[in-house]
mmCIF file of C-alpha atoms in Angstrom:
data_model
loop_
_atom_site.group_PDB
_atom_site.id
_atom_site.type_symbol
_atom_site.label_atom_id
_atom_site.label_comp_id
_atom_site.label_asym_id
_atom_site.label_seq_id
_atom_site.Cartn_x
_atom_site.Cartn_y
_atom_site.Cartn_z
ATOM 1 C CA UNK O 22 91.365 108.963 87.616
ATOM 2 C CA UNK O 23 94.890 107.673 88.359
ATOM 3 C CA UNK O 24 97.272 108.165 86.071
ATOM 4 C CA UNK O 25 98.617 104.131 86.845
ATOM 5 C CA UNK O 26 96.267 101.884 88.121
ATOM 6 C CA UNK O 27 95.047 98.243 87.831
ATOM 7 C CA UNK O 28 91.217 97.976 86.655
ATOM 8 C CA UNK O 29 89.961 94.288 88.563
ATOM 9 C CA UNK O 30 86.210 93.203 86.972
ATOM 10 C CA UNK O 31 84.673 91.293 89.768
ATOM 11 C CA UNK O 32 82.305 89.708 87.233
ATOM 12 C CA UNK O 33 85.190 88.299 85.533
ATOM 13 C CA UNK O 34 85.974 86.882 88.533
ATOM 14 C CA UNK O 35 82.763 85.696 89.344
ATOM 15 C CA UNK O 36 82.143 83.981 86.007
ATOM 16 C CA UNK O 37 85.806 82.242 86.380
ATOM 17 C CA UNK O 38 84.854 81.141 89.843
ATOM 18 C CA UNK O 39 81.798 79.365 88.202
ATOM 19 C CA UNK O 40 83.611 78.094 85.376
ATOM 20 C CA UNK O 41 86.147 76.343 88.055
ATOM 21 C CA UNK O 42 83.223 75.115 90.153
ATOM 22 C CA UNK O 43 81.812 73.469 87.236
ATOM 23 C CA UNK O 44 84.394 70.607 87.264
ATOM 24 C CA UNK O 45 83.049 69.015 90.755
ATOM 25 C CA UNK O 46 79.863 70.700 91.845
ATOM 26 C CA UNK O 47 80.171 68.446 94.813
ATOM 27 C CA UNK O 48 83.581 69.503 95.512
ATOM 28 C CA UNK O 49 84.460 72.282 98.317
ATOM 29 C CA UNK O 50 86.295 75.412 96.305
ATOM 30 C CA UNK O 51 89.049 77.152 97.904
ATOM 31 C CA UNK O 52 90.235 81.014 96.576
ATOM 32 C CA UNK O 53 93.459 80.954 96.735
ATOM 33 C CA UNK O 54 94.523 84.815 97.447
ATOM 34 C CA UNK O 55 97.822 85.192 98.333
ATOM 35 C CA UNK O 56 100.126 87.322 97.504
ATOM 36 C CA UNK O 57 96.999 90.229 97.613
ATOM 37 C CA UNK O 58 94.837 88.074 95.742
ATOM 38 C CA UNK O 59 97.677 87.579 92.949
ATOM 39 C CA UNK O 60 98.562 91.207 92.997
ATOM 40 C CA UNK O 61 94.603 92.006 92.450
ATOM 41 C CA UNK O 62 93.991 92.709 96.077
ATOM 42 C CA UNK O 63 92.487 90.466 98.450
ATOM 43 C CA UNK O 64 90.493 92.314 100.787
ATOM 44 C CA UNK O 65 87.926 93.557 97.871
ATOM 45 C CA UNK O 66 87.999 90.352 96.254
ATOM 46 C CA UNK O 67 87.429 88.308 99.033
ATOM 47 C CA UNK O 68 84.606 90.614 100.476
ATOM 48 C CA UNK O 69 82.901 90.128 96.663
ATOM 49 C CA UNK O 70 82.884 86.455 95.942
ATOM 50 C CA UNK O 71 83.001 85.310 100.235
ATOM 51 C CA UNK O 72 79.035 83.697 99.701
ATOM 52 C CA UNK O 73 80.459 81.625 96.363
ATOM 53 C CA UNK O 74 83.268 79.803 98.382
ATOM 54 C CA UNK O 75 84.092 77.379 101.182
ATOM 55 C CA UNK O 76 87.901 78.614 101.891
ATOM 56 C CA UNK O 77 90.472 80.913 101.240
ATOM 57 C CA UNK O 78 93.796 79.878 101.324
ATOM 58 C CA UNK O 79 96.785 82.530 101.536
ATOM 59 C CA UNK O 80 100.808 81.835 102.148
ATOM 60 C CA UNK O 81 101.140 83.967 105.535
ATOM 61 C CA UNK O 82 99.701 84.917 109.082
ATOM 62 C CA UNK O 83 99.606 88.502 108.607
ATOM 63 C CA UNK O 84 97.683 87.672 105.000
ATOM 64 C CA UNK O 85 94.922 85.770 107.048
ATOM 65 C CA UNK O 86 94.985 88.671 109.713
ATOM 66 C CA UNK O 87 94.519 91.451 107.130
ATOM 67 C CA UNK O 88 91.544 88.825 106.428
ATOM 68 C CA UNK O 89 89.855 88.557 109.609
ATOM 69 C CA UNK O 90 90.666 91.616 110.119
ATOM 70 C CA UNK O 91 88.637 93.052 107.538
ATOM 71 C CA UNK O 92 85.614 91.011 108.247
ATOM 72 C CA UNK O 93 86.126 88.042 106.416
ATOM 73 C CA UNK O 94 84.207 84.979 108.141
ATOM 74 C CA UNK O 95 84.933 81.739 105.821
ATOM 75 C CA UNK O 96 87.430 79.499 106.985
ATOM 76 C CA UNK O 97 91.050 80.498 105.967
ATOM 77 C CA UNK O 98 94.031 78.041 105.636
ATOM 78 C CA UNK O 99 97.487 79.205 105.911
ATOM 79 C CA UNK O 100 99.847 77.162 102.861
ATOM 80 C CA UNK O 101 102.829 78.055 104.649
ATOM 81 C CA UNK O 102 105.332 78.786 107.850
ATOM 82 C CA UNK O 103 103.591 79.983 111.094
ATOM 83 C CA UNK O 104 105.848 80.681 113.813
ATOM 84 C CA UNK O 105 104.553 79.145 117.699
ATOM 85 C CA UNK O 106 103.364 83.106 118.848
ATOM 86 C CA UNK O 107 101.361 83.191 115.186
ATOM 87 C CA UNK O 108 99.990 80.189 115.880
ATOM 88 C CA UNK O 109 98.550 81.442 118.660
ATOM 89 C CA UNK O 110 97.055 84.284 117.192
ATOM 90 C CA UNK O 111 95.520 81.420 114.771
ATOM 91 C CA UNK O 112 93.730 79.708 117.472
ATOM 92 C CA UNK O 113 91.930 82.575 118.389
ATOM 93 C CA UNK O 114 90.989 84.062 115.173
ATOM 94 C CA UNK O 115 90.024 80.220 113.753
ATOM 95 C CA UNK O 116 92.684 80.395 111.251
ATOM 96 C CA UNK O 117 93.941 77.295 109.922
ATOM 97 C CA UNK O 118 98.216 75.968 109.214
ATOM 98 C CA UNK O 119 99.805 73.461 107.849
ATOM 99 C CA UNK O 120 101.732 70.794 109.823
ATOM 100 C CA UNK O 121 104.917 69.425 108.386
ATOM 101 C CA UNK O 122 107.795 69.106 110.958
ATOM 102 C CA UNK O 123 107.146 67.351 114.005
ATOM 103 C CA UNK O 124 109.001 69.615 115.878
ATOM 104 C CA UNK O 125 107.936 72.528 114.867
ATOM 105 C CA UNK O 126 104.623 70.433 115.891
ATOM 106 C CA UNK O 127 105.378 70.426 118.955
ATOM 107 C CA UNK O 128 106.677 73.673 119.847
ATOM 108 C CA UNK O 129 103.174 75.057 118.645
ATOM 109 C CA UNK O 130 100.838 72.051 120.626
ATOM 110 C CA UNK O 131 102.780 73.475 123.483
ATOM 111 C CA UNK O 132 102.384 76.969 123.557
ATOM 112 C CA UNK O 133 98.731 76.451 122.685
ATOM 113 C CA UNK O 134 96.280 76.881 125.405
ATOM 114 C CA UNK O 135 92.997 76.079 123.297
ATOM 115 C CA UNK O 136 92.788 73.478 120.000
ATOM 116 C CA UNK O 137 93.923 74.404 116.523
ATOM 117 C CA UNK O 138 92.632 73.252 113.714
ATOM 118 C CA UNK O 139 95.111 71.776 111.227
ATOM 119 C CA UNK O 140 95.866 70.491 108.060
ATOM 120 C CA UNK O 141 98.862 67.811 107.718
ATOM 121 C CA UNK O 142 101.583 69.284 104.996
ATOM 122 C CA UNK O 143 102.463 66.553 102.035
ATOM 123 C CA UNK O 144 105.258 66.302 99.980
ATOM 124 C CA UNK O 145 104.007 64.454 97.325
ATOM 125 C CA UNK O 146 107.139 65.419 94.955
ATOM 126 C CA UNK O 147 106.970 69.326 94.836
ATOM 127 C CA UNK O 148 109.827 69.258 97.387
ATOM 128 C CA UNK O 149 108.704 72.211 99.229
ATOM 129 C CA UNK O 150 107.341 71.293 102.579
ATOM 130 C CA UNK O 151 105.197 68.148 103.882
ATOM 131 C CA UNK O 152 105.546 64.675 105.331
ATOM 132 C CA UNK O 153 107.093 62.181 102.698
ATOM 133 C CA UNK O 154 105.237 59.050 101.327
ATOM 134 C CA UNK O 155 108.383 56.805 103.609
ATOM 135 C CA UNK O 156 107.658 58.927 106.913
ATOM 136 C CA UNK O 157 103.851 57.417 107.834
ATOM 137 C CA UNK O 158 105.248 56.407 111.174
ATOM 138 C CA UNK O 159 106.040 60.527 111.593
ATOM 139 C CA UNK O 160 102.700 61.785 110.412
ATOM 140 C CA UNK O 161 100.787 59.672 112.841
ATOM 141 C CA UNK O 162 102.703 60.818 115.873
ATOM 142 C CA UNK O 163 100.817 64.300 115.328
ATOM 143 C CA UNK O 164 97.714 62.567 117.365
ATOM 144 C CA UNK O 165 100.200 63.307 120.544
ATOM 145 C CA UNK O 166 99.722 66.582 119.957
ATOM 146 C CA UNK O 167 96.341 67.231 121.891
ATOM 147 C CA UNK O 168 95.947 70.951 120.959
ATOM 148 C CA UNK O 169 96.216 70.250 116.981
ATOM 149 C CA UNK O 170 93.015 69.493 115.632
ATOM 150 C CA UNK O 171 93.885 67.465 112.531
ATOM 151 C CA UNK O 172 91.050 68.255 110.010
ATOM 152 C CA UNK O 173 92.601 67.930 106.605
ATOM 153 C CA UNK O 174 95.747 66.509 104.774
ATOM 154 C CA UNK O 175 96.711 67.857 101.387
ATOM 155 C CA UNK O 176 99.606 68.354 98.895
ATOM 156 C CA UNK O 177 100.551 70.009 96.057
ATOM 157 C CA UNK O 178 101.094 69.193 91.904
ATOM 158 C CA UNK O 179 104.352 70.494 90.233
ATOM 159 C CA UNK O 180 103.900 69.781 86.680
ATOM 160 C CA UNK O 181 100.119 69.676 86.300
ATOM 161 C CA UNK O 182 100.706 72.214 83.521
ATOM 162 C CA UNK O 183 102.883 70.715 81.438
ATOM 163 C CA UNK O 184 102.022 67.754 78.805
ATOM 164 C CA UNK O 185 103.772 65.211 80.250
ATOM 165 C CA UNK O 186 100.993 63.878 82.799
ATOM 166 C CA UNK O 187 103.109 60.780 84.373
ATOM 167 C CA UNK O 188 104.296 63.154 87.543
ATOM 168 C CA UNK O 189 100.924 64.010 87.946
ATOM 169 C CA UNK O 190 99.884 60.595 88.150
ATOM 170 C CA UNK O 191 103.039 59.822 90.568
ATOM 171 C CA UNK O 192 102.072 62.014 92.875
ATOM 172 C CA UNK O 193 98.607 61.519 93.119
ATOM 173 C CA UNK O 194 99.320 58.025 93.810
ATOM 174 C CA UNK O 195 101.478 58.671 96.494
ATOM 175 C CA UNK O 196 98.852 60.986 97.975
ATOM 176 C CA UNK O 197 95.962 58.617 97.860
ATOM 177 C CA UNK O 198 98.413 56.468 99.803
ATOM 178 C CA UNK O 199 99.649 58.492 102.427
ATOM 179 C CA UNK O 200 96.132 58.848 103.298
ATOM 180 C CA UNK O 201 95.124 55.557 102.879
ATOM 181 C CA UNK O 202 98.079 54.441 105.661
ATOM 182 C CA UNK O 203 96.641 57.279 108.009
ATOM 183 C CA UNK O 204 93.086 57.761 107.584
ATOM 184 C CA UNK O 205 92.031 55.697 110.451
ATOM 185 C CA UNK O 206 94.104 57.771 112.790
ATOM 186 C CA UNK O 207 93.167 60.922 112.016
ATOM 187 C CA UNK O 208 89.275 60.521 110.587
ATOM 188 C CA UNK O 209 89.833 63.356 107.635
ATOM 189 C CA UNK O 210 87.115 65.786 107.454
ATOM 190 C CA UNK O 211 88.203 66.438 103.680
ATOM 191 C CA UNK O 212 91.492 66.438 101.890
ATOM 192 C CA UNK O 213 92.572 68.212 99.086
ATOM 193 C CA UNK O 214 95.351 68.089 96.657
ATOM 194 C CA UNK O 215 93.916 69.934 93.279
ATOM 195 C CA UNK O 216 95.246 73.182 92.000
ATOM 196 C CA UNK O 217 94.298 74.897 88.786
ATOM 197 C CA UNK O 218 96.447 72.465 86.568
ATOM 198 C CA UNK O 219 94.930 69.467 88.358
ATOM 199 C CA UNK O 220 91.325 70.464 88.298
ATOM 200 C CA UNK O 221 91.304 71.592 84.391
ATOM 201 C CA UNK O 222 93.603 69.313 82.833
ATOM 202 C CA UNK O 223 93.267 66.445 84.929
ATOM 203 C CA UNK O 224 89.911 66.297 86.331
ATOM 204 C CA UNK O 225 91.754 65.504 89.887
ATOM 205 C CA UNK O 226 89.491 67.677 92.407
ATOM 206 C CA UNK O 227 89.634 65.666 95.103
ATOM 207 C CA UNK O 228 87.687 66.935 98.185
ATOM 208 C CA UNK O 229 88.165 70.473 97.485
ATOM 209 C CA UNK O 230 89.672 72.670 94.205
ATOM 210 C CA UNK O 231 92.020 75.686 95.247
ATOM 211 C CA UNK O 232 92.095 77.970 92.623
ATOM 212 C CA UNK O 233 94.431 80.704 92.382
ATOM 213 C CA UNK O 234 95.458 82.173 89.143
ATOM 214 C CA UNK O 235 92.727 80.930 87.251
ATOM 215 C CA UNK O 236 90.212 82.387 89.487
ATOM 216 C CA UNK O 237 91.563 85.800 88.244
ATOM 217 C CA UNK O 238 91.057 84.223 84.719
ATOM 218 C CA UNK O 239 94.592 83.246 83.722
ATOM 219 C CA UNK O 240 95.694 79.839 82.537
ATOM 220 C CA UNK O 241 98.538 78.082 84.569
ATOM 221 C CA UNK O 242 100.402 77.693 81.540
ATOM 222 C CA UNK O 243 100.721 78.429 77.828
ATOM 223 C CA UNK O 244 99.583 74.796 77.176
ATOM 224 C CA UNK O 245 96.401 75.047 79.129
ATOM 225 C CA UNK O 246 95.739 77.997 77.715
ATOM 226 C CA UNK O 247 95.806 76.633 73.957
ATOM 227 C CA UNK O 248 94.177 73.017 75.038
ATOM 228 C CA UNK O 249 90.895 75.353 76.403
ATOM 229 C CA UNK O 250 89.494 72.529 78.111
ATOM 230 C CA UNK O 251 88.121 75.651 80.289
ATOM 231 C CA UNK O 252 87.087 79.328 79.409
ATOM 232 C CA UNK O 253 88.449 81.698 81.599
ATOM 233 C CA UNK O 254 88.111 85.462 81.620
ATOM 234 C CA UNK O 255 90.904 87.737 82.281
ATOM 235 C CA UNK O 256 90.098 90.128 85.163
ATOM 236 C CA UNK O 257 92.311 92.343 85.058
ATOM 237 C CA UNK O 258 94.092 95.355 82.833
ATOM 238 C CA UNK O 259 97.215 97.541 83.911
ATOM 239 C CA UNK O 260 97.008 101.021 82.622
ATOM 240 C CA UNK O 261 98.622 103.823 82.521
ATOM 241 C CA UNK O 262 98.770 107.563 80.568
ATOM 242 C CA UNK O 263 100.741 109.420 78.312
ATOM 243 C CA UNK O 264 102.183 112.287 80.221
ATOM 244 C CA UNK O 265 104.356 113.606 77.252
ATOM 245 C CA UNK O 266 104.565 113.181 73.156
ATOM 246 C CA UNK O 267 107.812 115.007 71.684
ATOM 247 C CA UNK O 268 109.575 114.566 67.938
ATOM 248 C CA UNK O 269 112.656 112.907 67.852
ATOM 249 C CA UNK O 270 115.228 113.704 65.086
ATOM 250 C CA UNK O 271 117.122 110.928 63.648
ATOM 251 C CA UNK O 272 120.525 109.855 66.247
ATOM 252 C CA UNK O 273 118.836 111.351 69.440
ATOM 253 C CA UNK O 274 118.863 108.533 72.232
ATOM 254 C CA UNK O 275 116.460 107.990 74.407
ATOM 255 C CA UNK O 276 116.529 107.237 78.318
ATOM 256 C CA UNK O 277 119.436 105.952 80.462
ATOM 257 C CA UNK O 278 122.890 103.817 79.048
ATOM 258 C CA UNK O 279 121.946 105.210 75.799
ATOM 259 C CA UNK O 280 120.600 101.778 74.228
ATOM 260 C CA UNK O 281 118.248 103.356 71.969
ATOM 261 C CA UNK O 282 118.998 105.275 69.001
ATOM 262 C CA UNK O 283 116.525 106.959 66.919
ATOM 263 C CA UNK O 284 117.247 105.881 63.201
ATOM 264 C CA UNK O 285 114.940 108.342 61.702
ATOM 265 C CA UNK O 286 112.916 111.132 62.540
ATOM 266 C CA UNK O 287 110.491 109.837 65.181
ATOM 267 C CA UNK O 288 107.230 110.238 67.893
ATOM 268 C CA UNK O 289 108.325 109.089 71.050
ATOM 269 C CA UNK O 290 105.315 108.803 73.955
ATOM 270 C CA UNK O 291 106.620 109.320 77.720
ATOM 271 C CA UNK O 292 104.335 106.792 79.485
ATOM 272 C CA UNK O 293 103.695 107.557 83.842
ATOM 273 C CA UNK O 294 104.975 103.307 84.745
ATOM 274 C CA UNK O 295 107.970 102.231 85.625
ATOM 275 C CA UNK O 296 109.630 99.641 87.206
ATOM 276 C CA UNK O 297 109.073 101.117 90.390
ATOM 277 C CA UNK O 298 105.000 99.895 89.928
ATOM 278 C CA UNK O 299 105.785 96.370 89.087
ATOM 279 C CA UNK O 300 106.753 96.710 85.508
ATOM 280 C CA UNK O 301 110.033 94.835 84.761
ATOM 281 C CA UNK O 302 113.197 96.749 83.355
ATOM 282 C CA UNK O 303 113.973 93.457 81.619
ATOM 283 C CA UNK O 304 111.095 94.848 79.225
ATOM 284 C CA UNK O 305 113.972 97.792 78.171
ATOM 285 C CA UNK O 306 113.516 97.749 74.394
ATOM 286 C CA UNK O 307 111.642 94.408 74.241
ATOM 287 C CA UNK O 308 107.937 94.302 75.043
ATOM 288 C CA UNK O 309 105.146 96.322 73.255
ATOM 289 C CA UNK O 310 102.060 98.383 75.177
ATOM 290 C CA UNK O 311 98.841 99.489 73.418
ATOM 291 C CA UNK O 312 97.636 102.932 72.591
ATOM 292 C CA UNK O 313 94.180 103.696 70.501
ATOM 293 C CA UNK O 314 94.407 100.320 69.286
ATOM 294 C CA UNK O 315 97.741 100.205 68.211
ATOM 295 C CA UNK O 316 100.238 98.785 69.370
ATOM 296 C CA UNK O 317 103.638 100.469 70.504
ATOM 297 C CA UNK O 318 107.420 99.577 70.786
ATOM 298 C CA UNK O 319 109.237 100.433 74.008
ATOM 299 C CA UNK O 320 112.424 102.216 73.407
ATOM 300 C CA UNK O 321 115.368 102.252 75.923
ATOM 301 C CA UNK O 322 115.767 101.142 79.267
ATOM 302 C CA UNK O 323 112.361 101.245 81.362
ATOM 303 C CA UNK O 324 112.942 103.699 84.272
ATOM 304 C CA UNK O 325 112.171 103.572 87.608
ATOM 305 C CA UNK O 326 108.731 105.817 87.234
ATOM 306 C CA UNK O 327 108.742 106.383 83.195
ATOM 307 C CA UNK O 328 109.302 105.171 80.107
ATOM 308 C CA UNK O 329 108.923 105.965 76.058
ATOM 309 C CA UNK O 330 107.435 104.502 73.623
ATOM 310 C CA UNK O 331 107.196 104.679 69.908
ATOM 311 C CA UNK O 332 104.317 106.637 68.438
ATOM 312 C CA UNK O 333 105.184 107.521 64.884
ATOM 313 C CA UNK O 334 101.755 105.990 63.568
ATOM 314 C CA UNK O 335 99.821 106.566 66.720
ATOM 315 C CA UNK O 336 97.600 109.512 66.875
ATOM 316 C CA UNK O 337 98.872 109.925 70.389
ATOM 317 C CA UNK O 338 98.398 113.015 73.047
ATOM 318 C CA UNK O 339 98.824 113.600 76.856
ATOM 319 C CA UNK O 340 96.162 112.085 78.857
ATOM 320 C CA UNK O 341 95.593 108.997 76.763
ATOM 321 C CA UNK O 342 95.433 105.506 78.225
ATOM 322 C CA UNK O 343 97.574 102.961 77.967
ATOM 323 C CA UNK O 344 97.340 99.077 77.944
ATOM 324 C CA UNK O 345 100.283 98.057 79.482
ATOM 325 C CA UNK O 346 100.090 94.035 78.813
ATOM 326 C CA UNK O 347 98.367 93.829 75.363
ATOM 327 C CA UNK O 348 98.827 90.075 76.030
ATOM 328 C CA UNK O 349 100.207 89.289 79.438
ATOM 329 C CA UNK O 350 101.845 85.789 78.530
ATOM 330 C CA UNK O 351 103.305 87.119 75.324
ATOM 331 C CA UNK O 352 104.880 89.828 77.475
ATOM 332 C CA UNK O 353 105.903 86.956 80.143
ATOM 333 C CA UNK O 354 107.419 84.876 77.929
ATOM 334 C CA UNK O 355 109.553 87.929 76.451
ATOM 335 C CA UNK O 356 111.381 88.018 79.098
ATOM 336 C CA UNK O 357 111.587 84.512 80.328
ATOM 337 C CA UNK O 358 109.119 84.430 83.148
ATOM 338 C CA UNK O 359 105.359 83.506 83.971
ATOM 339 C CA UNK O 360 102.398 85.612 84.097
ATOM 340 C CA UNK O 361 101.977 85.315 88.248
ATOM 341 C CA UNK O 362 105.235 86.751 88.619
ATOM 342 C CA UNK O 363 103.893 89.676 86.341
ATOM 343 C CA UNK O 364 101.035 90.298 88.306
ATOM 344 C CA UNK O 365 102.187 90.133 91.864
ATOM 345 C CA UNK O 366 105.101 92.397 91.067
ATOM 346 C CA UNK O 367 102.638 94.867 90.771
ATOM 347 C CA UNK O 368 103.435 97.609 93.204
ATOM 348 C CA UNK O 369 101.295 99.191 96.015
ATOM 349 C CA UNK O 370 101.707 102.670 95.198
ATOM 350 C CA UNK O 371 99.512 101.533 91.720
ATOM 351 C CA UNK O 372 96.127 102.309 92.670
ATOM 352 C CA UNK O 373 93.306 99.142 92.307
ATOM 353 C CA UNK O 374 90.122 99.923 90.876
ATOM 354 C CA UNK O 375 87.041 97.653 90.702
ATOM 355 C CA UNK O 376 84.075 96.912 88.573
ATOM 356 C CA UNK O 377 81.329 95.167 88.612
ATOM 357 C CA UNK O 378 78.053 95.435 86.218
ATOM 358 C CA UNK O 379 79.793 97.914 84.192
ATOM 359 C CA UNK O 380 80.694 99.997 86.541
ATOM 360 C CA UNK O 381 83.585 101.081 89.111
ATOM 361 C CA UNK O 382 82.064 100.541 92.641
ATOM 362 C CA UNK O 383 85.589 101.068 94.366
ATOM 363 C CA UNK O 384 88.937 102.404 94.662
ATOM 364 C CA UNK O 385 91.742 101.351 96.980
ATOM 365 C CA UNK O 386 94.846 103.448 96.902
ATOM 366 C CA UNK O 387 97.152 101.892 99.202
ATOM 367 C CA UNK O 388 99.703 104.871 99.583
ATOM 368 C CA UNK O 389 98.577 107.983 100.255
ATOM 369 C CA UNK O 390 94.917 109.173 100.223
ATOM 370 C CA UNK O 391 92.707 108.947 97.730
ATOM 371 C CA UNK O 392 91.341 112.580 96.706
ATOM 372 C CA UNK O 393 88.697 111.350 93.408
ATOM 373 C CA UNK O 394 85.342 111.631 94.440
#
């Protein structure tokens, strides 16, 4: 096996997915799989839990492409920017945008030359992209536009993670009134509105739940994660191996800038990550990995492809697996970031390998080829 590689359980997954559900059996579900399914890759995924969902949503054209492109059949709804000539390419692979600019709008009704079903962008108060609560006038000139094929409206929560719920509230009061003022004109199929956060903490599902990190069983945030109003599983393990063990006398220094000095007689492990696979150099000297158990300090700057860590009390040897994130949001929070940003900076060169009923069912090595049997 790989001496880096990301281990993804699809039952983990599965059982998350069903956890999720559980808030509003009546609700649609949307996997949110961006970003390569959150780092976890979205091809597999998507193939494996496809019968268990009504959407997936992703952030970009060529994301939905790779989609279709691979087979995928349920409906898929791009979050964010397609350009008129991607648009295109939407209408005739039934892929699904966002509208939030009427003249962007228009550009796209106009280059059409069949309908395209769309979803009308809201900006409810995360100040990212959609129609404003004052601009009702704006969103209902989109019935002009006789090539988009307004199916949906929906928005997005900014603090539904945090303990202070009155945003929340805010801006699913605005919501409920932008389509209040404009459901007559467009007839909504469905609308949607609920991330993680808003599902789990606030029981706001809406027409339809789009779950994203949770569905690879991570909380949205360190609150959520203590309030367990949900049980989610994590999916997912980075690993890597030991590739050298050395003694290190007291004063030697270990790896570049010389920030680490040994102040005794040591064990130092060379580990086959670096920050070249997704694994931060802001974690020089700072985070701790696992080994047989145990857990191990990382000393010196992480390298591009390598770094060392502390074995002293470890019975350590080449070839032995490592657990790179012990506990992910510890590790996040180190450093002063989140756990999503951990897991989609996971590079493609690390191999992804998948389980499911115990056992590994496939490998996708995304650079290079893969020569395990």
């Amino acid at each position: 096996m790989c001496d880096t590689f990301l281990l993804v359980d699809i039952d983990k997954i599965k059982y998350n997915l069903h956890k999720l559900r559980s808030l509003d059996k009546d609700a649609m579900f949307a996997g949110v799989v961006k970003a390569n399914a959150y780092g976890l890759g979205a091809v597999t995924i998507c193939k494996e839990i496809e019968d268990e969902v009504d959407y997936f949503a992703v952030a970009r054209f060529d994301e939905a492409y790779e989609l279709r492109n691979s087979g995928i059949i349920k409906p898929i709804l791009i979050l964010g920017y397609v350009c008129p000539n991607d648009a295109i390419k939407c209408a005739k692979l039934n892929i699904e945008i966002p509208v939030y600019d009427l003249g962007l709008a228009k550009q796209i009704n106009e280059i059409l030359d069949r309908k395209l079903k769309v979803h009308i962008a809201l900006d409810t108060g995360h100040g990212r992209i959609g129609f404003r609560d004052y601009e009702i006038d704006k969103i209902k000139e989109i019935k002009n536009f006789e090539n988009l094929e307004v199916i949906s409206a929906f928005s997005h929560f900014s603090t539904a993670d945090e303990e202070d719920t009155s945003y929340t509230k805010l801006q699913e009061k605005k919501f409920t009134y932008i389509i209040e003022q404009t459901k007559d004109t467009f007839n909504y199929q469905f609308t949607h509105i609920a991330n993680d956060a808003g599902a789990i903490k606030h029981g706001i599902t809406k027409d339809m739940i789009r779950s994203g990190i949770s569905l690879y069983g991570i909380y949205p945030s360190d609150l959520l994660k203590i309030e367990k109003d949900i049980e989610l599983r994590q999916a997912f393990s980075l690993i890597s191996t030991i590739s050298f063990v050395k003694d290190v006398k007291k004063g030697q220094y270990i790896s570049y800038g010389r920030t680490f000095r040994a102040d005794k007689a040591m064990k130092v492990a060379t580990i086959s990550i670096g920050y070249a696979d997704g694994y931060p150099r802001s974690f020089s000297n700072k985070a701790k990995v696992k080994i047989a158990g145990k857990e191990a300090q990382i000393l010196g700057r992480v390298c591009m492809d390598q770094m060392m860590v502390d074995v002293t009390n470890i019975n350590a040897k080449i070839g032995d697996r490592v657990q790179i994130y012990p506990d992910i949001y510890q590790a996040a929070n180190s450093i002063d970031t989140i756990v999503y940003e951990l897991m989609t900076n996971i590079n493609m060169r690390v191999p992804r390998i998948y389980m499911k009923d115990g056992e590994i069912f496939k490998k996708v090595k995304y650079i290079g080829e893969m020569n395990e049997n």
